[in-house]
Short mmCIF file of C-alpha atoms in Angstrom, two decimals:
data_model
loop_
_atom_site.label_atom_id
_atom_site.label_comp_id
_atom_site.label_asym_id
_atom_site.label_seq_id
_atom_site.Cartn_x
_atom_site.Cartn_y
_atom_site.Cartn_z
CA UNK A 283 140.55 94.73 115.20
CA UNK A 284 139.40 92.52 112.53
CA UNK A 285 141.98 89.20 113.09
CA UNK A 286 141.49 89.94 116.60
CA UNK A 287 137.87 88.84 116.73
CA UNK A 288 138.43 85.96 113.83
CA UNK A 289 140.16 84.60 117.06
CA UNK A 290 137.52 84.77 119.60
CA UNK A 291 135.30 82.84 116.82
CA UNK A 292 138.15 80.41 116.93
CA UNK A 293 138.20 79.52 120.73
CA UNK A 294 134.25 80.11 121.10
CA UNK A 295 134.30 76.47 118.29
CA UNK A 296 137.20 75.09 119.92
CA UNK A 297 135.81 75.33 123.05
CA UNK A 298 132.33 73.10 120.92
CA UNK A 299 135.38 70.75 120.23
CA UNK A 300 135.69 69.96 123.46
CA UNK A 301 131.87 69.29 124.50
CA UNK A 302 131.92 67.50 121.57
CA UNK A 303 134.90 65.67 121.92
CA UNK A 304 133.65 64.90 126.31
CA UNK A 305 130.54 63.74 125.02
CA UNK A 306 128.53 66.59 125.53
CA UNK A 307 127.78 67.88 122.31
CA UNK A 308 124.73 70.85 123.59
CA UNK A 309 123.13 70.24 120.25
CA UNK A 310 122.00 66.74 120.43
CA UNK A 311 119.97 68.02 123.69
CA UNK A 312 116.22 67.57 122.59
CA UNK A 313 114.40 69.36 125.74
CA UNK A 314 115.82 70.68 129.39
CA UNK A 315 112.89 70.41 132.29
CA UNK A 316 112.45 73.82 133.34
CA UNK A 317 110.18 73.99 136.71
CA UNK A 318 109.75 78.04 137.09
CA UNK A 319 111.18 81.28 135.34
CA UNK A 320 113.14 84.30 137.65
CA UNK A 321 110.57 85.88 138.03
CA UNK A 322 108.61 82.85 139.55
CA UNK A 323 110.80 82.40 141.96
CA UNK A 324 111.40 86.31 142.83
CA UNK A 325 107.68 86.91 143.83
CA UNK A 326 106.86 84.02 145.55
CA UNK A 327 110.34 83.07 147.61
CA UNK A 328 108.53 82.66 150.49
CA UNK A 329 107.30 79.41 149.49
CA UNK A 330 110.49 78.37 146.84
CA UNK A 331 113.58 78.74 149.54
CA UNK A 332 115.29 76.13 149.84
CA UNK A 333 113.34 74.48 147.57
CA UNK A 334 115.14 72.64 144.53
CA UNK A 335 114.60 74.79 140.86
CA UNK A 336 115.42 74.13 137.67
CA UNK A 337 115.25 77.24 135.63
CA UNK A 338 117.28 77.52 131.65
CA UNK A 339 118.34 80.36 129.92
CA UNK A 340 121.23 82.34 127.99
CA UNK A 341 124.68 83.30 130.08
CA UNK A 342 124.71 87.41 130.58
CA UNK A 343 127.35 87.31 132.77
CA UNK A 344 129.99 85.13 134.61
CA UNK A 345 132.45 86.51 137.47
CA UNK A 346 134.85 83.37 139.29
CA UNK A 347 136.55 84.05 142.93
CA UNK A 348 138.53 81.53 143.36
CA UNK A 349 136.86 77.96 144.08
CA UNK A 350 132.92 79.97 143.69
CA UNK A 351 131.44 81.54 140.59
CA UNK A 352 128.75 83.62 140.15
CA UNK A 353 126.23 84.19 136.44
CA UNK A 354 123.25 86.26 135.55
CA UNK A 355 121.32 83.42 133.52
CA UNK A 356 118.30 85.62 131.30
CA UNK A 357 114.68 83.85 130.20
CA UNK A 358 111.57 85.67 129.55
CA UNK A 359 110.67 87.07 132.97
CA UNK A 360 113.89 88.30 134.04
CA UNK A 361 117.21 87.23 135.09
CA UNK A 362 118.21 85.54 138.05
CA UNK A 363 121.59 84.65 139.41
CA UNK A 364 123.79 81.46 139.68
CA UNK A 365 126.29 80.82 142.66
CA UNK A 366 128.01 77.53 141.36
CA UNK A 367 130.39 76.71 144.25
CA UNK A 368 133.34 73.71 143.24
CA UNK A 369 132.71 71.35 146.10
CA UNK A 370 129.12 71.46 145.28
CA UNK A 371 128.82 70.58 141.86
CA UNK A 372 132.35 68.95 141.57
CA UNK A 373 135.48 69.69 139.99
CA UNK A 374 135.14 68.54 136.55
CA UNK A 375 131.44 70.66 136.39
CA UNK A 376 133.34 73.78 138.10
CA UNK A 377 135.99 73.64 134.63
CA UNK A 378 132.90 73.72 132.42
CA UNK A 379 131.47 76.29 134.27
CA UNK A 380 134.51 78.34 134.15
CA UNK A 381 134.62 77.80 130.27
CA UNK A 382 131.51 79.01 129.79
CA UNK A 383 130.31 81.42 127.46
CA UNK A 384 128.39 85.15 127.57
CA UNK A 385 125.88 84.20 125.02
CA UNK A 386 125.37 80.07 126.36
CA UNK A 387 122.62 78.94 127.35
CA UNK A 388 122.71 76.54 129.94
CA UNK A 389 119.66 74.74 132.04
CA UNK A 390 120.76 74.80 136.21
CA UNK A 391 118.84 72.81 138.76
CA UNK A 392 119.10 74.13 141.78
CA UNK A 393 118.56 75.20 145.69
CA UNK A 394 116.80 78.83 146.61
CA UNK A 395 118.37 81.35 148.82
CA UNK A 396 119.63 84.29 149.14
CA UNK A 397 122.62 86.14 149.02
CA UNK A 398 124.75 88.06 151.88
CA UNK A 399 124.29 90.40 149.80
CA UNK A 400 120.50 90.38 149.66
CA UNK A 401 119.73 88.95 145.87
CA UNK A 402 117.60 86.04 145.07
CA UNK A 403 119.70 83.28 144.39
CA UNK A 404 120.41 79.53 143.45
CA UNK A 405 123.01 77.64 144.69
CA UNK A 406 123.51 74.82 141.07
CA UNK A 407 124.04 71.63 141.53
CA UNK A 408 123.72 70.40 138.65
CA UNK A 409 124.43 72.45 134.83
CA UNK A 410 123.60 70.87 131.37
CA UNK A 411 125.09 72.90 128.26
CA UNK A 412 121.74 73.73 126.09
CA UNK A 413 123.59 75.22 123.24
CA UNK A 414 127.03 77.25 122.48
CA UNK A 415 126.96 80.56 121.26
CA UNK A 416 129.30 81.06 118.67
CA UNK A 417 129.40 84.04 117.90
CA UNK A 418 129.57 87.58 120.84
CA UNK A 419 127.36 89.43 122.20
CA UNK A 420 127.89 92.76 121.96
CA UNK A 421 129.54 94.48 124.27
CA UNK A 422 127.76 94.65 127.59
CA UNK A 423 127.76 98.06 128.75
CA UNK A 424 127.08 100.13 125.43
CA UNK A 425 124.91 97.31 124.47
CA UNK A 426 123.32 97.08 121.23
CA UNK A 427 122.17 100.58 120.20
CA UNK A 428 122.69 101.16 116.44
CA UNK A 429 118.85 101.08 114.92
CA UNK A 430 120.19 99.53 111.97
CA UNK A 431 121.40 97.16 113.76
CA UNK A 432 118.89 96.78 115.83
CA UNK A 433 116.32 96.04 113.05
CA UNK A 434 118.44 94.21 111.07
CA UNK A 435 119.05 91.51 114.28
CA UNK A 436 116.09 91.51 116.59
CA UNK A 437 117.19 88.33 117.82
CA UNK A 438 120.06 90.02 119.71
CA UNK A 439 118.02 93.33 120.09
CA UNK A 440 115.49 91.49 122.33
CA UNK A 441 118.37 90.12 124.52
CA UNK A 442 120.01 92.65 124.83
CA UNK A 443 117.26 95.52 124.78
CA UNK A 444 114.22 94.51 127.98
CA UNK A 445 113.03 97.54 127.00
CA UNK A 446 112.16 96.26 123.54
CA UNK A 447 111.24 93.14 125.10
CA UNK A 448 108.53 94.74 126.80
CA UNK A 449 107.24 96.73 123.79
CA UNK A 450 106.76 93.84 121.89
CA UNK A 451 105.46 91.81 124.76
CA UNK A 452 103.40 94.22 125.30
CA UNK A 453 102.02 94.43 121.70
CA UNK A 454 100.79 90.78 121.85
CA UNK A 455 98.93 91.81 125.10
CA UNK A 456 97.32 94.90 122.68
CA UNK A 457 97.05 92.05 120.51
CA UNK A 458 94.41 89.61 122.70
CA UNK A 459 92.78 92.85 124.75
CA UNK A 460 91.68 93.97 121.40
CA UNK A 461 90.14 90.33 120.49
CA UNK A 462 88.85 89.85 123.94
CA UNK A 463 87.12 92.75 124.03
CA UNK A 464 85.12 92.03 120.28
CA UNK A 465 84.42 88.67 121.27
CA UNK A 466 83.19 89.54 123.82
CA UNK A 467 81.01 91.65 121.99
CA UNK A 468 79.87 88.51 120.09
CA UNK A 469 81.41 89.96 116.98
CA UNK A 470 82.71 86.38 115.49
CA UNK A 471 86.89 86.52 114.10
CA UNK A 472 87.22 85.47 110.68
CA UNK A 473 90.33 84.88 107.83
CA UNK A 474 90.00 86.16 103.93
CA UNK A 475 92.45 86.07 101.49
CA UNK A 476 95.27 88.12 101.23
CA UNK A 477 95.69 86.94 97.21
CA UNK A 478 93.32 88.45 95.40
CA UNK A 479 92.58 89.47 91.86
CA UNK A 480 90.71 93.10 93.42
CA UNK A 481 92.67 94.75 95.43
CA UNK A 482 89.81 97.10 97.01
CA UNK A 483 88.75 98.37 99.96
CA UNK A 484 91.89 101.71 100.32
CA UNK A 485 93.55 104.24 98.53
CA UNK A 486 96.70 102.64 97.94
CA UNK A 487 99.31 100.79 95.07
CA UNK A 488 98.69 96.92 95.25
CA UNK A 489 102.16 94.53 94.85
CA UNK A 490 101.26 93.25 92.22
CA UNK A 491 102.70 88.90 91.56
CA UNK A 492 101.47 86.48 88.79
CA UNK A 493 100.00 82.69 89.88
CA UNK A 494 101.83 80.37 87.86
CA UNK A 495 99.24 78.01 88.06
CA UNK A 496 96.13 79.66 86.83
CA UNK A 497 98.82 81.77 84.42
CA UNK A 498 96.99 85.24 86.61
CA UNK A 499 98.29 88.41 87.57
CA UNK A 500 97.50 88.15 91.24
CA UNK A 501 97.50 91.47 93.94
CA UNK A 502 98.03 91.12 97.36
CA UNK A 503 95.88 92.59 100.04
CA UNK A 504 95.19 97.22 100.90
CA UNK A 505 92.57 96.50 102.37
CA UNK A 506 90.26 93.89 104.69
CA UNK A 507 87.04 95.76 103.41
CA UNK A 508 85.17 94.18 100.91
CA UNK A 509 85.20 91.01 101.79
CA UNK A 510 84.43 91.13 105.07
CA UNK A 511 81.32 93.63 103.54
CA UNK A 512 80.67 90.31 102.20
CA UNK A 513 80.00 88.31 105.30
CA UNK A 514 77.59 90.71 106.26
CA UNK A 515 75.50 89.92 103.33
CA UNK A 516 76.09 86.49 104.50
CA UNK A 517 74.64 87.49 107.23
CA UNK A 518 77.06 86.83 109.58
CA UNK A 519 75.99 90.43 111.24
CA UNK A 520 79.70 90.88 113.69
CA UNK A 521 82.69 90.37 111.94
CA UNK A 522 86.80 90.91 112.66
CA UNK A 523 89.86 90.56 111.36
CA UNK A 524 93.44 91.13 112.39
CA UNK A 525 95.90 90.33 109.87
CA UNK A 526 98.50 91.52 107.74
CA UNK A 527 98.39 94.29 104.12
CA UNK A 528 100.32 95.20 101.48
CA UNK A 529 100.75 98.47 100.68
CA UNK A 530 103.40 99.29 97.81
CA UNK A 531 104.45 102.95 99.32
CA UNK A 532 107.15 104.22 101.30
CA UNK A 533 108.62 103.69 104.21
CA UNK A 534 108.63 106.32 106.94
CA UNK A 535 108.43 106.30 110.84
CA UNK A 536 104.11 105.63 110.43
CA UNK A 537 104.53 103.10 107.63
CA UNK A 538 105.93 99.94 106.85
CA UNK A 539 105.17 98.20 103.20
CA UNK A 540 103.92 95.55 105.32
CA UNK A 541 101.50 96.39 108.49
CA UNK A 542 98.73 95.05 111.13
CA UNK A 543 94.90 95.56 109.68
CA UNK A 544 92.45 95.95 112.24
CA UNK A 545 89.16 95.63 110.53
CA UNK A 546 85.25 94.96 111.70
CA UNK A 547 81.70 95.50 110.75
CA UNK A 548 78.61 95.40 112.43
CA UNK A 549 75.20 94.87 110.69
CA UNK A 550 72.07 97.59 112.07
CA UNK A 551 74.57 100.50 113.13
CA UNK A 552 76.97 103.63 111.86
CA UNK A 553 79.30 105.58 112.09
CA UNK A 554 78.15 106.97 115.40
CA UNK A 555 77.65 103.52 116.56
CA UNK A 556 80.87 102.77 115.55
CA UNK A 557 82.70 105.49 117.61
CA UNK A 558 81.09 103.97 120.29
CA UNK A 559 82.82 100.77 120.32
CA UNK A 560 86.05 102.98 119.44
CA UNK A 561 85.63 104.68 122.54
CA UNK A 562 85.31 101.22 124.53
CA UNK A 563 87.67 99.06 123.12
CA UNK A 564 90.40 101.97 123.55
CA UNK A 565 89.82 102.42 127.12
CA UNK A 566 89.47 98.59 127.77
CA UNK A 567 92.64 98.34 125.86
CA UNK A 568 94.65 100.44 128.18
CA UNK A 569 93.23 99.16 130.85
CA UNK A 570 94.00 95.69 130.84
CA UNK A 571 97.27 96.25 129.36
CA UNK A 572 98.56 99.05 131.15
CA UNK A 573 96.32 99.50 134.22
CA UNK A 574 95.38 102.85 133.11
CA UNK A 575 93.23 105.00 130.74
CA UNK A 576 95.92 107.97 130.84
CA UNK A 577 98.86 107.40 128.30
CA UNK A 578 102.16 109.31 127.72
CA UNK A 579 103.01 109.07 124.34
CA UNK A 580 106.73 111.56 123.54
CA UNK A 581 105.61 113.76 127.08
CA UNK A 582 102.51 114.24 126.32
CA UNK A 583 99.07 112.54 128.56
CA UNK A 584 95.99 111.63 126.86
CA UNK A 585 93.44 110.70 128.78
CA UNK A 586 90.94 107.87 126.90
CA UNK A 587 89.39 108.15 129.85
CA UNK A 588 86.92 110.82 128.70
CA UNK A 589 85.03 111.50 125.84
CA UNK A 590 87.15 111.80 122.44
CA UNK A 591 86.06 114.71 121.30
CA UNK A 592 83.76 115.21 118.21
CA UNK A 593 83.72 117.61 115.26
CA UNK A 594 83.29 118.50 111.36
CA UNK A 595 85.57 118.31 108.93
CA UNK A 596 84.42 121.19 107.63
CA UNK A 597 84.49 122.37 111.09
CA UNK A 598 87.98 121.82 112.23
CA UNK A 599 89.41 123.25 108.91
CA UNK A 600 87.47 126.57 109.81
CA UNK A 601 88.81 126.30 112.80
CA UNK A 602 92.10 126.11 112.74
CA UNK A 603 92.83 127.86 109.07
CA UNK A 604 89.96 130.06 108.72
CA UNK A 605 88.25 128.94 106.05
CA UNK A 606 85.14 127.90 105.72
CA UNK A 607 84.00 126.02 102.96
CA UNK A 608 79.99 125.62 103.75
CA UNK A 609 80.92 129.29 101.61
CA UNK A 610 82.60 127.37 98.94
CA UNK A 611 80.37 126.23 96.42
CA UNK A 612 82.32 125.85 93.79
CA UNK A 613 84.98 123.78 91.98
CA UNK A 614 86.44 127.89 90.79
CA UNK A 615 86.15 128.84 94.35
CA UNK A 616 87.68 126.43 95.44
CA UNK A 617 90.45 126.26 93.73
CA UNK A 618 91.23 129.85 94.27
CA UNK A 619 91.17 129.30 97.80
CA UNK A 620 94.26 127.48 98.15
CA UNK A 621 96.49 129.26 95.88
CA UNK A 622 95.32 131.41 98.26
CA UNK A 623 97.04 129.78 100.82
CA UNK A 624 99.58 127.83 99.18
CA UNK A 625 97.49 124.23 98.94
CA UNK A 626 98.91 122.22 96.10
CA UNK A 627 96.74 120.71 93.76
CA UNK A 628 95.98 118.77 91.14
CA UNK A 629 94.01 119.08 88.26
CA UNK A 630 91.55 116.07 88.67
CA UNK A 631 91.09 117.03 92.26
CA UNK A 632 87.36 118.80 93.08
CA UNK A 633 86.01 120.37 96.14
CA UNK A 634 86.56 117.73 98.17
CA UNK A 635 90.31 116.54 97.47
CA UNK A 636 90.69 120.48 97.70
CA UNK A 637 88.90 120.25 101.43
CA UNK A 638 90.51 117.36 101.75
CA UNK A 639 94.16 118.87 101.75
CA UNK A 640 93.71 121.62 103.95
CA UNK A 641 92.51 119.68 106.47
CA UNK A 642 96.22 117.46 106.06
CA UNK A 643 98.53 120.52 105.37
CA UNK A 644 95.80 122.82 109.16
CA UNK A 645 94.42 120.57 111.03
CA UNK A 646 95.63 117.09 112.10
CA UNK A 647 99.38 118.35 113.24
CA UNK A 648 96.41 120.23 116.52
CA UNK A 649 94.89 117.09 117.04
CA UNK A 650 96.31 115.39 119.93
CA UNK A 651 94.01 114.50 121.57
CA UNK A 652 91.93 111.36 120.95
CA UNK A 653 89.29 113.66 118.23
CA UNK A 654 86.39 112.09 116.28
CA UNK A 655 86.84 114.08 112.67
CA UNK A 656 83.23 113.71 110.60
CA UNK A 657 81.76 113.19 107.70
CA UNK A 658 84.32 113.62 105.17
CA UNK A 659 83.43 114.96 101.40
CA UNK A 660 82.34 112.82 99.32
CA UNK A 661 85.36 112.54 96.54
CA UNK A 662 87.16 110.50 99.11
CA UNK A 663 84.56 108.40 100.12
CA UNK A 664 83.93 106.28 97.45
CA UNK A 665 82.94 103.60 99.94
CA UNK A 666 80.47 105.11 101.96
CA UNK A 667 76.69 106.15 101.98
CA UNK A 668 76.33 110.08 101.73
CA UNK A 669 75.12 111.58 104.66
CA UNK A 670 71.36 111.99 103.87
CA UNK A 671 71.10 116.03 104.58
CA UNK A 672 74.05 117.16 102.54
CA UNK A 673 75.17 114.61 99.83
CA UNK A 674 78.87 116.15 99.27
CA UNK A 675 79.44 114.43 102.57
CA UNK A 676 79.25 110.96 103.95
CA UNK A 677 79.23 109.83 106.84
CA UNK A 678 82.59 108.32 107.64
CA UNK A 679 84.93 109.13 110.21
CA UNK A 680 89.17 109.20 110.89
CA UNK A 681 90.09 109.31 115.15
CA UNK A 682 93.29 111.20 115.66
CA UNK A 683 95.31 111.29 118.47
CA UNK A 684 98.82 113.12 118.58
CA UNK A 685 98.23 114.34 115.13
CA UNK A 686 98.16 110.97 114.50
CA UNK A 687 95.40 109.70 112.19
CA UNK A 688 94.33 105.81 113.99
CA UNK A 689 91.08 104.37 113.09
CA UNK A 690 88.92 105.23 109.66
CA UNK A 691 84.30 104.52 109.88
CA UNK A 692 81.85 104.23 107.91
CA UNK A 693 78.39 103.85 108.01
CA UNK A 694 78.97 101.45 105.13
CA UNK A 695 77.14 101.75 101.04
CA UNK A 696 75.13 99.26 100.59
CA UNK A 697 72.89 100.43 97.45
CA UNK A 698 74.31 98.57 94.63
CA UNK A 699 73.09 101.34 92.49
CA UNK A 700 75.55 104.29 93.70
CA UNK A 701 78.61 102.07 94.24
CA UNK A 702 78.71 101.28 91.13
CA UNK A 703 78.15 104.72 90.14
CA UNK A 704 81.41 105.38 92.91
CA UNK A 705 83.32 102.68 91.48
CA UNK A 706 82.90 104.60 87.56
CA UNK A 707 84.33 107.79 88.86
CA UNK A 708 87.79 106.10 90.94
CA UNK A 709 87.76 104.16 87.33
CA UNK A 710 87.79 107.91 86.07
CA UNK A 711 90.23 108.73 88.23
CA UNK A 712 92.39 106.10 87.87
CA UNK A 713 93.04 106.75 83.82
CA UNK A 714 94.07 110.80 84.62
CA UNK A 715 96.46 109.94 86.83
CA UNK A 716 96.04 108.71 90.71
CA UNK A 717 96.80 105.18 90.95
CA UNK A 718 96.05 105.17 93.98
CA UNK A 719 92.13 104.86 93.37
CA UNK A 720 89.84 101.48 93.12
CA UNK A 721 89.13 99.75 90.52
CA UNK A 722 85.40 98.61 89.83
CA UNK A 723 84.62 94.73 92.14
CA UNK A 724 81.90 92.76 90.76
CA UNK A 725 81.66 89.71 92.22
CA UNK A 726 81.29 93.01 94.69
CA UNK A 727 78.45 94.57 93.23
CA UNK A 728 77.46 91.53 92.79
CA UNK A 729 76.83 91.20 96.99
CA UNK A 730 75.28 94.35 97.34
CA UNK A 731 72.21 93.06 94.98
CA UNK A 732 71.99 90.97 96.77
CA UNK A 733 70.95 92.74 100.18
CA UNK A 734 72.97 94.24 102.82
CA UNK A 735 72.15 95.34 105.84
CA UNK A 736 72.22 99.04 107.57
CA UNK A 737 76.32 98.70 108.24
CA UNK A 738 79.05 99.67 109.91
CA UNK A 739 81.87 99.83 109.84
CA UNK A 740 85.53 100.35 110.98
CA UNK A 741 89.48 100.22 109.97
CA UNK A 742 92.36 100.41 113.01
CA UNK A 743 96.16 100.21 112.20
CA UNK A 744 97.62 98.20 114.70
CA UNK A 745 100.86 99.13 114.83
CA UNK A 746 100.02 102.71 115.18
CA UNK A 747 97.80 101.69 118.12
CA UNK A 748 101.07 100.06 119.73
CA UNK A 749 103.10 102.27 119.57
CA UNK A 750 101.17 105.13 121.04
CA UNK A 751 100.48 102.40 123.64
CA UNK A 752 104.03 100.98 124.65
CA UNK A 753 105.47 104.89 123.38
CA UNK A 754 107.72 104.57 120.84
CA UNK A 755 109.04 106.62 119.00
CA UNK A 756 108.82 104.34 114.43
CA UNK A 757 106.60 102.07 113.17
CA UNK A 758 109.88 99.57 113.10
CA UNK A 759 109.77 99.48 116.49
CA UNK A 760 106.68 97.83 117.77
CA UNK A 761 107.39 95.16 114.13
CA UNK A 762 110.01 92.14 115.29
CA UNK A 763 110.96 91.71 111.53
CA UNK A 764 110.30 95.64 109.54
CA UNK A 765 110.53 96.08 105.81
CA UNK A 766 114.68 96.76 105.68
CA UNK A 767 116.77 98.19 102.28
CA UNK A 768 118.86 95.09 102.20
CA UNK A 769 122.38 95.31 102.77
CA UNK A 770 125.04 96.32 99.46
CA UNK A 771 127.10 92.64 99.63
#
């Protein structure tokens, strides 16, 4: 089998040498005048019938019947049949057509017509080989199905699987729709540093590196939050950023260590304002990209057109576990009820941490329809304003769909004295072994001391949003080049 493959590879290289010897080296060609895409021709057939067009793309099929040949050329928009007649293109050119390999990239010029079988096609009058494929594509009927190979060789995956290509086209449209909506709401798109001395704003372990020029250790950002808040202090009032963040954690169907996050901050509003914005944004994106606010994921329909449910974390835990944390007043009581329900906790965990463990164990899987879970315990929310009526909880929500956390939002903490105390508590957790705890950011505290207005902020996981809106089972299916374990050499 290996010998057979090597023979096929040699045949392709021999064909390349033949082209080069004939003065038709495809790799010296720098451009081709592509006047139409395949779908353009199909959509505008009445106007283009009998007209001359130029198309370019990859040869995906080829067959001959005597002095006439048929081929399907694939471009970004789809496929177009080429009909190559020896008496039209000429004997020499027909010989070059006969020697084409599946995977070659060509340009073709000819007239638009419909075959007797009813297929819109191009009668080729001129053909140019633009690139020679030296490796064969996967076998036609079985395609490329091995997921590991698909992720590692995304370039082949995109060629062979139309649904994969459409997923990434839709991903681009999703991000464009987000930008369009936020720009229409007078948000300003900004860019903030990826390489930082203090990676804060989220509970995650950062990647670390060394900056040789300064002889200083730096980290890759885990969040966009603290720099964007500095811009609110500076008076920009409405800002957002869509960018890569990096978290030194495991790989699974919903997590990749390098992923796309969108965060926005709006002065003079709170987490209720963020809920309204989130609903409107999701509806806008779904309607713009999919043409409907009803989406289906893994066979389950979710209607983004309806008001999203709103429930406190306390009420959600009571609803699904039967435990009412309003009646639990001490850490000892919280630990006791955790033991009763086989909830494992660490010595450093406080009452609020244990409430969150109950939420993760009993509630998350039930939150299939869009749901805002509000009012988290202060222990797990170091950057959030306390609720005025109950300082054990904060003005925070997480959006859940399909049992997944889709967004995280706060009424942002703008009290620098309170914030310093929260950072101090995080430092204590870090000392107790919590590697995801924040460290004190003195420059951010200085910014808060200058004065930050009341502000609402939110973070969206763009990749999970793309998973839901494209019905993709794993995060790797919406990342063009997901993180992969290196192949053994």
